[in-house]
Tab-separated table of N, CA, C and O and ligand atoms in Angstrom:
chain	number	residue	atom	x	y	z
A	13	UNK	N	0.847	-1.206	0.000
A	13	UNK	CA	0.000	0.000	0.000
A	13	UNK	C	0.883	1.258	0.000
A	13	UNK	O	1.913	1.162	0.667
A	14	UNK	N	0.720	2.099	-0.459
A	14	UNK	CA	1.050	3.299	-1.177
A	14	UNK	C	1.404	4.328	0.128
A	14	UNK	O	2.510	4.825	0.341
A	15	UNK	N	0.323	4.498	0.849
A	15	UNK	CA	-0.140	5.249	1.712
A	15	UNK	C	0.676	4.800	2.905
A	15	UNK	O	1.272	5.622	3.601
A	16	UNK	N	0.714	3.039	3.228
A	16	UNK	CA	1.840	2.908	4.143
A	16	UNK	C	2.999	3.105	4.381
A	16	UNK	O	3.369	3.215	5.550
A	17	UNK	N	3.805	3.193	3.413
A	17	UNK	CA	5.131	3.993	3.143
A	17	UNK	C	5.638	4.788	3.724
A	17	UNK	O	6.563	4.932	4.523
A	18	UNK	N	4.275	5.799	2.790
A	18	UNK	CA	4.493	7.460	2.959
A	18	UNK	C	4.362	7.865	4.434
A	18	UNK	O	5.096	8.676	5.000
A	19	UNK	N	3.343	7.203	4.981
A	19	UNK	CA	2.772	7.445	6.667
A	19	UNK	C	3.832	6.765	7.367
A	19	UNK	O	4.106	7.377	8.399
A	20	UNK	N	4.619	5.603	7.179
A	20	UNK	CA	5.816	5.167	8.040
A	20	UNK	C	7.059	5.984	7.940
A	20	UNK	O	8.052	5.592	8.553
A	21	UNK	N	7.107	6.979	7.296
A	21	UNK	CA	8.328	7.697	7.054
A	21	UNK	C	8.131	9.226	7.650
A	21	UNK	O	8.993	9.983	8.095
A	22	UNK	N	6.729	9.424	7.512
A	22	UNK	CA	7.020	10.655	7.834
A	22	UNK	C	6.073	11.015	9.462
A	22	UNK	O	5.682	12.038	10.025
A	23	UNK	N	6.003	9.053	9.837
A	23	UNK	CA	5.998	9.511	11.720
A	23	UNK	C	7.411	9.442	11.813
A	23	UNK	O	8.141	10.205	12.445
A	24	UNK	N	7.838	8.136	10.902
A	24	UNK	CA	9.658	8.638	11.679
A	24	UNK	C	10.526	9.479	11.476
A	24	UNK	O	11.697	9.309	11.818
A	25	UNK	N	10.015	10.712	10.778
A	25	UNK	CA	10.596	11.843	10.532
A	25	UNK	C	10.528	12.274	11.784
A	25	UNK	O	11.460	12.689	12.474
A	26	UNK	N	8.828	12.116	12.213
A	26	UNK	CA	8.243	13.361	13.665
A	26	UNK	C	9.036	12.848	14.906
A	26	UNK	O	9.374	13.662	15.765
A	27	UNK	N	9.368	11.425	15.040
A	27	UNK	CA	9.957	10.851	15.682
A	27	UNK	C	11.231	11.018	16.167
A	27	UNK	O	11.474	11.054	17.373
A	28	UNK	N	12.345	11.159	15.006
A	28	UNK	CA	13.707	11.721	14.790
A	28	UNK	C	13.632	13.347	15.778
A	28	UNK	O	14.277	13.664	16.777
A	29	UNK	N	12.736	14.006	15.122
A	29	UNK	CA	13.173	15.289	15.415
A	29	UNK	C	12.179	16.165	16.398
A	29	UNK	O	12.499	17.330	16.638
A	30	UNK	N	11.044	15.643	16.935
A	30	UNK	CA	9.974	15.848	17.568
A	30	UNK	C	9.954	15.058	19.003
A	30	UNK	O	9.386	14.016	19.331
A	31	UNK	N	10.810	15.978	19.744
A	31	UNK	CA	10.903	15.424	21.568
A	31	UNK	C	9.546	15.553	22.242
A	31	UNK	O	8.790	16.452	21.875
A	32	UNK	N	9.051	14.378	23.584
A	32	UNK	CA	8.328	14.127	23.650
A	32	UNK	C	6.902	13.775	23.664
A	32	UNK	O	7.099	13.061	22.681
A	33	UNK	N	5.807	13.644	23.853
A	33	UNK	CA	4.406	13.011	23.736
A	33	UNK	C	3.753	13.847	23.099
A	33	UNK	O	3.224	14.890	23.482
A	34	UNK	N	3.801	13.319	21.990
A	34	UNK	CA	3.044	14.158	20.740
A	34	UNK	C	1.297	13.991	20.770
A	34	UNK	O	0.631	13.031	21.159
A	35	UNK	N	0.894	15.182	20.260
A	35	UNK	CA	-0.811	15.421	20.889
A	35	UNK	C	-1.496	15.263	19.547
A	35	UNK	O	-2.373	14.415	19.380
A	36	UNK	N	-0.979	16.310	18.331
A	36	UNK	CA	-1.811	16.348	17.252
A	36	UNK	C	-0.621	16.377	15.838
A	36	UNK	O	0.562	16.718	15.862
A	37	UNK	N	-1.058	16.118	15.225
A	37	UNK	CA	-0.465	15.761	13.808
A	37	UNK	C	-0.999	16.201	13.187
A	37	UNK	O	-2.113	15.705	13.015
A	38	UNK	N	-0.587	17.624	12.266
A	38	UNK	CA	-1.666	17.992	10.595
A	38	UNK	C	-0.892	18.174	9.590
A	38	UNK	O	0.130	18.841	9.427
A	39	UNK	N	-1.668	17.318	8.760
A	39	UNK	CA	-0.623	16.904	7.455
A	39	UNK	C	-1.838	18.119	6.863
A	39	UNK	O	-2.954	18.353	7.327
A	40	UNK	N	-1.110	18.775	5.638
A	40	UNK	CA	-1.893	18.557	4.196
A	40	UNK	C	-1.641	17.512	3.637
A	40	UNK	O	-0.607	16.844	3.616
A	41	UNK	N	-3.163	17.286	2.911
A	41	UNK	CA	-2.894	16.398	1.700
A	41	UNK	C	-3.632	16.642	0.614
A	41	UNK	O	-4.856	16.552	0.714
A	42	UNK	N	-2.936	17.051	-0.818
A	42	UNK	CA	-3.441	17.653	-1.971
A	42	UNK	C	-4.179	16.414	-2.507
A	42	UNK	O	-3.857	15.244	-2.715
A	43	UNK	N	-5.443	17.238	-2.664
A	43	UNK	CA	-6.405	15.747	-3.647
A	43	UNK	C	-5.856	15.135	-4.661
A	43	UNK	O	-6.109	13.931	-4.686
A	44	UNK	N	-4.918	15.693	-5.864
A	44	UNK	CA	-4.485	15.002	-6.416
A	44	UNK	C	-2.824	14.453	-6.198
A	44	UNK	O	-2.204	14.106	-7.204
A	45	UNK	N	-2.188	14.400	-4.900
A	45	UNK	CA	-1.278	13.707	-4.271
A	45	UNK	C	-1.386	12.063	-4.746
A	45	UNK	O	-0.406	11.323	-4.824
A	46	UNK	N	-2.186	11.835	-4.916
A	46	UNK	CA	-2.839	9.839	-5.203
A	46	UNK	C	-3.141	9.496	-3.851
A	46	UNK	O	-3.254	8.299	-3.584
A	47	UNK	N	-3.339	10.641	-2.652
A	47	UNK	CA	-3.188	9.784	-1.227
A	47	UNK	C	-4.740	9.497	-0.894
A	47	UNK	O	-5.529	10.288	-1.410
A	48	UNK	N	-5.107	8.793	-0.350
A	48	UNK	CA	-6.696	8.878	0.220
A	48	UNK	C	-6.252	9.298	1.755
A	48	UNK	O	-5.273	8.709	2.214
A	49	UNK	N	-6.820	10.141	2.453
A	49	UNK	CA	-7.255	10.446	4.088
A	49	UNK	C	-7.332	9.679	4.511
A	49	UNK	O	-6.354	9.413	5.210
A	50	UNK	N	-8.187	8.901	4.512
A	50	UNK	CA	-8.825	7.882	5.293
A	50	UNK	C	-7.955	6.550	5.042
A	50	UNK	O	-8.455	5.507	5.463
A	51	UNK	N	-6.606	6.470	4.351
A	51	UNK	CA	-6.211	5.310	4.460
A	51	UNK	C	-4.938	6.103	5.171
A	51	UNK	O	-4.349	5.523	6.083
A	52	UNK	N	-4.553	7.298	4.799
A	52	UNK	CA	-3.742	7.632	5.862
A	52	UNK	C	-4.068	7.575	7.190
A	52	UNK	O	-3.484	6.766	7.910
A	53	UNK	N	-4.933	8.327	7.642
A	53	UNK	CA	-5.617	7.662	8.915
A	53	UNK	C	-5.530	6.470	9.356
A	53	UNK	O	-4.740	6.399	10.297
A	54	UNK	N	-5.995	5.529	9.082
A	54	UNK	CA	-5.610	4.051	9.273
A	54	UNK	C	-4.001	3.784	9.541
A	54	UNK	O	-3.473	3.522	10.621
A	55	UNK	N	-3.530	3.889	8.570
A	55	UNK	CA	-2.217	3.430	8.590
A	55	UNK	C	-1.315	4.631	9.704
A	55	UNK	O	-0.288	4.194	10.222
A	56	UNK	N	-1.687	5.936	9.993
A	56	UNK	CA	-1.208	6.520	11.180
A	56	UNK	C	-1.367	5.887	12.363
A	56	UNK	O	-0.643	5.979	13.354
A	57	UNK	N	-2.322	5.255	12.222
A	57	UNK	CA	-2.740	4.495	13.910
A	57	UNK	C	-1.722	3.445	13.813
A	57	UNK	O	-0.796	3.508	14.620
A	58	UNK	N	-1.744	2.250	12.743
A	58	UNK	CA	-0.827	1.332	12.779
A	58	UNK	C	0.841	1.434	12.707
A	58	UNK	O	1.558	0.477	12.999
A	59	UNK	N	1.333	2.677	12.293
A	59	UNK	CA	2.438	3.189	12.683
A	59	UNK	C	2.954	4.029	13.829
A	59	UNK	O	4.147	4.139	14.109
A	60	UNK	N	1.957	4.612	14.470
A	60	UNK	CA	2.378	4.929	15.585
A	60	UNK	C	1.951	4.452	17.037
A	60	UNK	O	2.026	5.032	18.120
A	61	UNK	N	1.330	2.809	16.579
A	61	UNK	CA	1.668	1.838	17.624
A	61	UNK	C	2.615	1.612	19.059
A	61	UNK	O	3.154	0.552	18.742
A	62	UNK	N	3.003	1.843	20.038
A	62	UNK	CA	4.183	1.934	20.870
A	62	UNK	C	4.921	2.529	20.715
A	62	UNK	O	6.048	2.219	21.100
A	63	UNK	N	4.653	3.788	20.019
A	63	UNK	CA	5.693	4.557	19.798
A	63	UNK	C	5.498	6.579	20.497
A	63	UNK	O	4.419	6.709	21.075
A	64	UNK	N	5.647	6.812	20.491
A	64	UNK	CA	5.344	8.364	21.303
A	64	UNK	C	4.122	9.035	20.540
A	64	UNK	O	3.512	10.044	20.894
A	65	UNK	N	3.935	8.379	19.596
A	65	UNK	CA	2.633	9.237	18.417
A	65	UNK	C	1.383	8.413	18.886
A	65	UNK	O	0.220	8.717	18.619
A	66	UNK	N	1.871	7.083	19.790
A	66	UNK	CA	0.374	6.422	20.011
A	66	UNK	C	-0.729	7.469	20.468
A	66	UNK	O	-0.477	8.445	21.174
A	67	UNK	N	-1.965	7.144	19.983
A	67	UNK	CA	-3.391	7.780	20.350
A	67	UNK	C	-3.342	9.524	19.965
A	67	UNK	O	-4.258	10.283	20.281
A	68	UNK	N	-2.122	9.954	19.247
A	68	UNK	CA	-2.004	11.377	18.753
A	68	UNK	C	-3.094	11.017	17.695
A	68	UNK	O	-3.297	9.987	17.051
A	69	UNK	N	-3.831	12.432	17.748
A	69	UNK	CA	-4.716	12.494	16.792
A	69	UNK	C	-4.548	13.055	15.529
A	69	UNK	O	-3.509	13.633	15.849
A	70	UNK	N	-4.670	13.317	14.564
A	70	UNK	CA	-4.169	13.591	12.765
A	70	UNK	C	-5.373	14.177	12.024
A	70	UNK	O	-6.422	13.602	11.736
A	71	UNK	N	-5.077	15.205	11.821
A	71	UNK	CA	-5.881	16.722	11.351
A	71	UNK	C	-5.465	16.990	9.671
A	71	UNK	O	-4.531	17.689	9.278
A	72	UNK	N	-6.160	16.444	9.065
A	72	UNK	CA	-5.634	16.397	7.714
A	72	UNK	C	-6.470	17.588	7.229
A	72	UNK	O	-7.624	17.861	7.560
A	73	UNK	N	-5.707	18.211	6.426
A	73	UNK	CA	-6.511	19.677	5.436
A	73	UNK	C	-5.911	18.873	4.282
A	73	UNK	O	-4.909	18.202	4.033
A	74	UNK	N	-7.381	19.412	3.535
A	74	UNK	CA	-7.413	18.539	2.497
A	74	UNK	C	-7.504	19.638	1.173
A	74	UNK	O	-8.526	20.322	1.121
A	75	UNK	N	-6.455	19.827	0.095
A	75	UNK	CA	-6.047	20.696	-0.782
A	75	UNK	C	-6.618	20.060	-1.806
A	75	UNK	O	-6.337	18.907	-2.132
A	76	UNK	N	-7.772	21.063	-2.580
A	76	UNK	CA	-8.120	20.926	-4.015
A	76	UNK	C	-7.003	21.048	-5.477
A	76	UNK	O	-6.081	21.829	-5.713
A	77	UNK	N	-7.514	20.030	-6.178
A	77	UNK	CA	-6.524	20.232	-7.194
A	77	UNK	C	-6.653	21.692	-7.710
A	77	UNK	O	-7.722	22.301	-7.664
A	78	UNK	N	-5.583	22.181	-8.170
A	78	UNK	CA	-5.736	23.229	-9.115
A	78	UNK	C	-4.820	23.515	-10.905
A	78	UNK	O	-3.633	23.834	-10.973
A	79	UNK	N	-5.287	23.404	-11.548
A	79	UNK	CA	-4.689	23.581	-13.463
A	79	UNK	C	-4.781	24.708	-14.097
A	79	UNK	O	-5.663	25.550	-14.269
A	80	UNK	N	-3.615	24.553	-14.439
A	80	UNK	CA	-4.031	25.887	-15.645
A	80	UNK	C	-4.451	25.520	-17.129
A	80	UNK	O	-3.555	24.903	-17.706
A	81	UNK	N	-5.310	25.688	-17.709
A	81	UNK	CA	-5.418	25.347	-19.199
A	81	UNK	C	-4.626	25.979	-20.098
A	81	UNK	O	-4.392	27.181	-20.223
A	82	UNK	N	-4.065	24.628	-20.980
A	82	UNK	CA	-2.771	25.587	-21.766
A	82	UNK	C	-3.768	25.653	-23.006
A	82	UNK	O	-3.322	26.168	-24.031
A	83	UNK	N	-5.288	25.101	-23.009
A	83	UNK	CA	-5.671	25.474	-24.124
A	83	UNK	C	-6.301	27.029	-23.855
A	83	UNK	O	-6.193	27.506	-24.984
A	84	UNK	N	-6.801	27.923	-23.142
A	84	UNK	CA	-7.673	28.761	-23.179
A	84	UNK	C	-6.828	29.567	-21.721
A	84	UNK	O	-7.319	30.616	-21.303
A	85	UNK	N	-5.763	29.074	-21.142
A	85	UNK	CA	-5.106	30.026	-19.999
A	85	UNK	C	-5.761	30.197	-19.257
A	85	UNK	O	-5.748	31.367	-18.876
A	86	UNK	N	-6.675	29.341	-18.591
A	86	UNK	CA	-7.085	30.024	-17.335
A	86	UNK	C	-7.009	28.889	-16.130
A	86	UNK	O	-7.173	27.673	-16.224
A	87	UNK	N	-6.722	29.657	-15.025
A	87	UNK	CA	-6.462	28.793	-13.601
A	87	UNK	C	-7.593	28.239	-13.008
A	87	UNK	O	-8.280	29.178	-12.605
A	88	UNK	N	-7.969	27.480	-12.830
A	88	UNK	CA	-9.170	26.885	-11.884
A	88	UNK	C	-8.908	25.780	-11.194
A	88	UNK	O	-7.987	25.018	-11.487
A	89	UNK	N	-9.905	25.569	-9.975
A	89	UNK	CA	-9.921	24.921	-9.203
A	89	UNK	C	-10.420	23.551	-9.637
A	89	UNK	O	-11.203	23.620	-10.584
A	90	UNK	N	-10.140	22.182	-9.139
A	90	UNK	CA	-11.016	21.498	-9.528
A	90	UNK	C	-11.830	20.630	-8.878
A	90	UNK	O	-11.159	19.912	-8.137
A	91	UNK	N	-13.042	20.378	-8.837
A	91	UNK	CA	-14.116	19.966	-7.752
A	91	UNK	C	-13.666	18.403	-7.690
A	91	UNK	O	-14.251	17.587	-6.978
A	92	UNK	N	-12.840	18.165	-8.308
A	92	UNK	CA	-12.798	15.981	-8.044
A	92	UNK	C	-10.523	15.962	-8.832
A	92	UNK	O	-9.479	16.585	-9.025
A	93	UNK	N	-11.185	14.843	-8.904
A	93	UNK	CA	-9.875	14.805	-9.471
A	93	UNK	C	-9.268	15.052	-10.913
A	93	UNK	O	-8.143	15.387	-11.284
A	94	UNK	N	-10.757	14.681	-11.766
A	94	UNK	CA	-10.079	14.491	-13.125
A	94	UNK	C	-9.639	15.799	-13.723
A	94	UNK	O	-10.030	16.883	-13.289
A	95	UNK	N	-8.853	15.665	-14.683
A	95	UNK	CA	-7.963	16.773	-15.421
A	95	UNK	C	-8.790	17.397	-16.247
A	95	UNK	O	-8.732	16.722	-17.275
A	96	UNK	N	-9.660	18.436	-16.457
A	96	UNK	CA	-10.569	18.838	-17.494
A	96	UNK	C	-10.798	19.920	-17.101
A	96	UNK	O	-11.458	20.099	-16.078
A	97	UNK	N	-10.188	21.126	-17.992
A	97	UNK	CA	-10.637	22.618	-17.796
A	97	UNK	C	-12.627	22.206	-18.192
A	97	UNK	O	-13.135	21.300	-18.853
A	98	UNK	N	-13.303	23.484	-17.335
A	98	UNK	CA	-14.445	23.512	-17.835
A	98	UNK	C	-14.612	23.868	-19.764
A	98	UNK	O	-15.639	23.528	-20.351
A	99	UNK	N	-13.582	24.489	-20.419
A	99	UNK	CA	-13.834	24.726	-21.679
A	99	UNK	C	-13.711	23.354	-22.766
A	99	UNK	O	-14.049	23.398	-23.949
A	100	UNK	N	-13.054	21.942	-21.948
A	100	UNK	CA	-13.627	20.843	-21.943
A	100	UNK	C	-12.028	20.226	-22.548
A	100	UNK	O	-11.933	19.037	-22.854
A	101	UNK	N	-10.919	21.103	-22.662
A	101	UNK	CA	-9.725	20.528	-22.793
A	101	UNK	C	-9.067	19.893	-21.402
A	101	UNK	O	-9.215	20.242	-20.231
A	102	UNK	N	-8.249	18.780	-22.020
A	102	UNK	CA	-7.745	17.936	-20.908
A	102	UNK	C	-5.899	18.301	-20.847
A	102	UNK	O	-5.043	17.691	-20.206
A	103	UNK	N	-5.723	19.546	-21.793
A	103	UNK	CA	-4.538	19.895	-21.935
A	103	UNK	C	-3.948	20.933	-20.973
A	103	UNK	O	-3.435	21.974	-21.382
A	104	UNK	N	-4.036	20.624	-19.750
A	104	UNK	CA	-3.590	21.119	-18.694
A	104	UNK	C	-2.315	20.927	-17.855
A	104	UNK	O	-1.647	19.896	-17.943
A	105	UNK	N	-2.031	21.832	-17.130
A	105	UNK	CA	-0.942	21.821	-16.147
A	105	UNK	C	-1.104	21.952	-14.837
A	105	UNK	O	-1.513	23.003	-14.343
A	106	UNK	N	-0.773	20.806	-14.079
A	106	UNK	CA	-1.238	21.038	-12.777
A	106	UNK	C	-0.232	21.578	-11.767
A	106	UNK	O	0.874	21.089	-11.537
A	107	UNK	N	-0.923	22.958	-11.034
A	107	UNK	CA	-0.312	23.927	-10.121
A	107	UNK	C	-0.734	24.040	-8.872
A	107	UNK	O	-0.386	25.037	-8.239
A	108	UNK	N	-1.545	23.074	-8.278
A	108	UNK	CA	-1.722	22.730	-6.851
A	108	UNK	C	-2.598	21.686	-6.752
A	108	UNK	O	-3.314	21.142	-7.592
A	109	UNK	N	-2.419	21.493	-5.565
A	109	UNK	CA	-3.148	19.749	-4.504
A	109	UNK	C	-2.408	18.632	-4.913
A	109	UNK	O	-3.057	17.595	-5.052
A	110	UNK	N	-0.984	18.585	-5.180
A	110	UNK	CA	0.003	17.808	-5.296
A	110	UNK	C	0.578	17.570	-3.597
A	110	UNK	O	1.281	16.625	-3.242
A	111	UNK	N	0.164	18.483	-2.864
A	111	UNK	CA	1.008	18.479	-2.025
A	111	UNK	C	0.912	17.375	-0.486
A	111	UNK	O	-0.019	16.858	0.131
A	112	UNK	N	1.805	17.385	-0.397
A	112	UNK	CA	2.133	16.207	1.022
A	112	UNK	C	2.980	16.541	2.152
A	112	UNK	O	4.129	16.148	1.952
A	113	UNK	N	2.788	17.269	3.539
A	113	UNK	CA	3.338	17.833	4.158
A	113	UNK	C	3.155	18.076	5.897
A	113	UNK	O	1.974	18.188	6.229
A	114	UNK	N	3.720	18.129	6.532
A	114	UNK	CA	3.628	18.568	7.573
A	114	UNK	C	3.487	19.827	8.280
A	114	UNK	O	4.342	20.635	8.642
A	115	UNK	N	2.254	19.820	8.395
A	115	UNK	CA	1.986	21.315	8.884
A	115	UNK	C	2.633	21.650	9.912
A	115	UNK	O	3.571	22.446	9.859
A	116	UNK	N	2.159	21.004	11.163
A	116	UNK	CA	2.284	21.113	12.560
A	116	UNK	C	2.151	20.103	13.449
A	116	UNK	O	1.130	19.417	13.429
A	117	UNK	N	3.065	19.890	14.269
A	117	UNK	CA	3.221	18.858	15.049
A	117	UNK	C	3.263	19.389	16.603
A	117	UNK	O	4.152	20.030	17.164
A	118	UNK	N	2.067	18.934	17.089
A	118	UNK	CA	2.046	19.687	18.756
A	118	UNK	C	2.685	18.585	19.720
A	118	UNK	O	2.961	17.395	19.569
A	119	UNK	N	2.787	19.369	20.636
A	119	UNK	CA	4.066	18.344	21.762
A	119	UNK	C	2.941	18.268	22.931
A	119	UNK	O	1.978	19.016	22.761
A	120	UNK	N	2.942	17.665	23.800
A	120	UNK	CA	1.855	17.355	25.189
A	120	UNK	C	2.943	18.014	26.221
A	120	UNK	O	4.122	17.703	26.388
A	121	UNK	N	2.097	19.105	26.906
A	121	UNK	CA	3.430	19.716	27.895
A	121	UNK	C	2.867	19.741	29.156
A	121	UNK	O	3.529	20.124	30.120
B	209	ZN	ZN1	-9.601	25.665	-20.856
């Protein structure tokens, strides 16, 4: 799984560099990243098993794709995933909701 990977690497990023009992976790995750939420979710719980992230909770903001049409130039947002300016070309460039990141990582004090 795709999603397990990505979620085992980047608790042991928080892990490496994030001193003690961690409370909340917020990733972005750009809709068109390929990630699903909800399997990140899952697989956050199963990676941070016995480890200082156990029972931390994970606050995902969730980033719409965004393209520019190289047929007609214009930027828009897009309501799902697929690649299709509304003027109905699929000849686009995509300029956001790629993204995968760590917002903020709170500590328990
Ligand atoms: Zn267009």
């Amino acid at each position: 799984m795709h999603e397990l990977s990505i979620t085992e690497s980047l608790v042991s990023a928080i892990l490496e560099r994030v001193e003690g009992r961690v409370q909340t976790v917020t990733l972005v995750i750009g809709r068109l990243s390929g990630l699903v939420p909800d399997s990140v979710r899952f697989c956050f719980d199963v990676c941070t098993q016995g480890t200082r992230l156990e029972g931390a909770a994970l606050d995902i903001i969730d980033i719409p794709g965004r393209v520019r049409c190289l047929t007609c130039d214009v930027e828009l947002e897009l309501p799902d995933t697929i690649l299709l300016c509304t003027c109905g070309s699929a000849n686009v460039d995509i300029v956001g909701g790629q993204e995968l990141r760590i917002k903020n990582v709170e500590v328990m004090v």
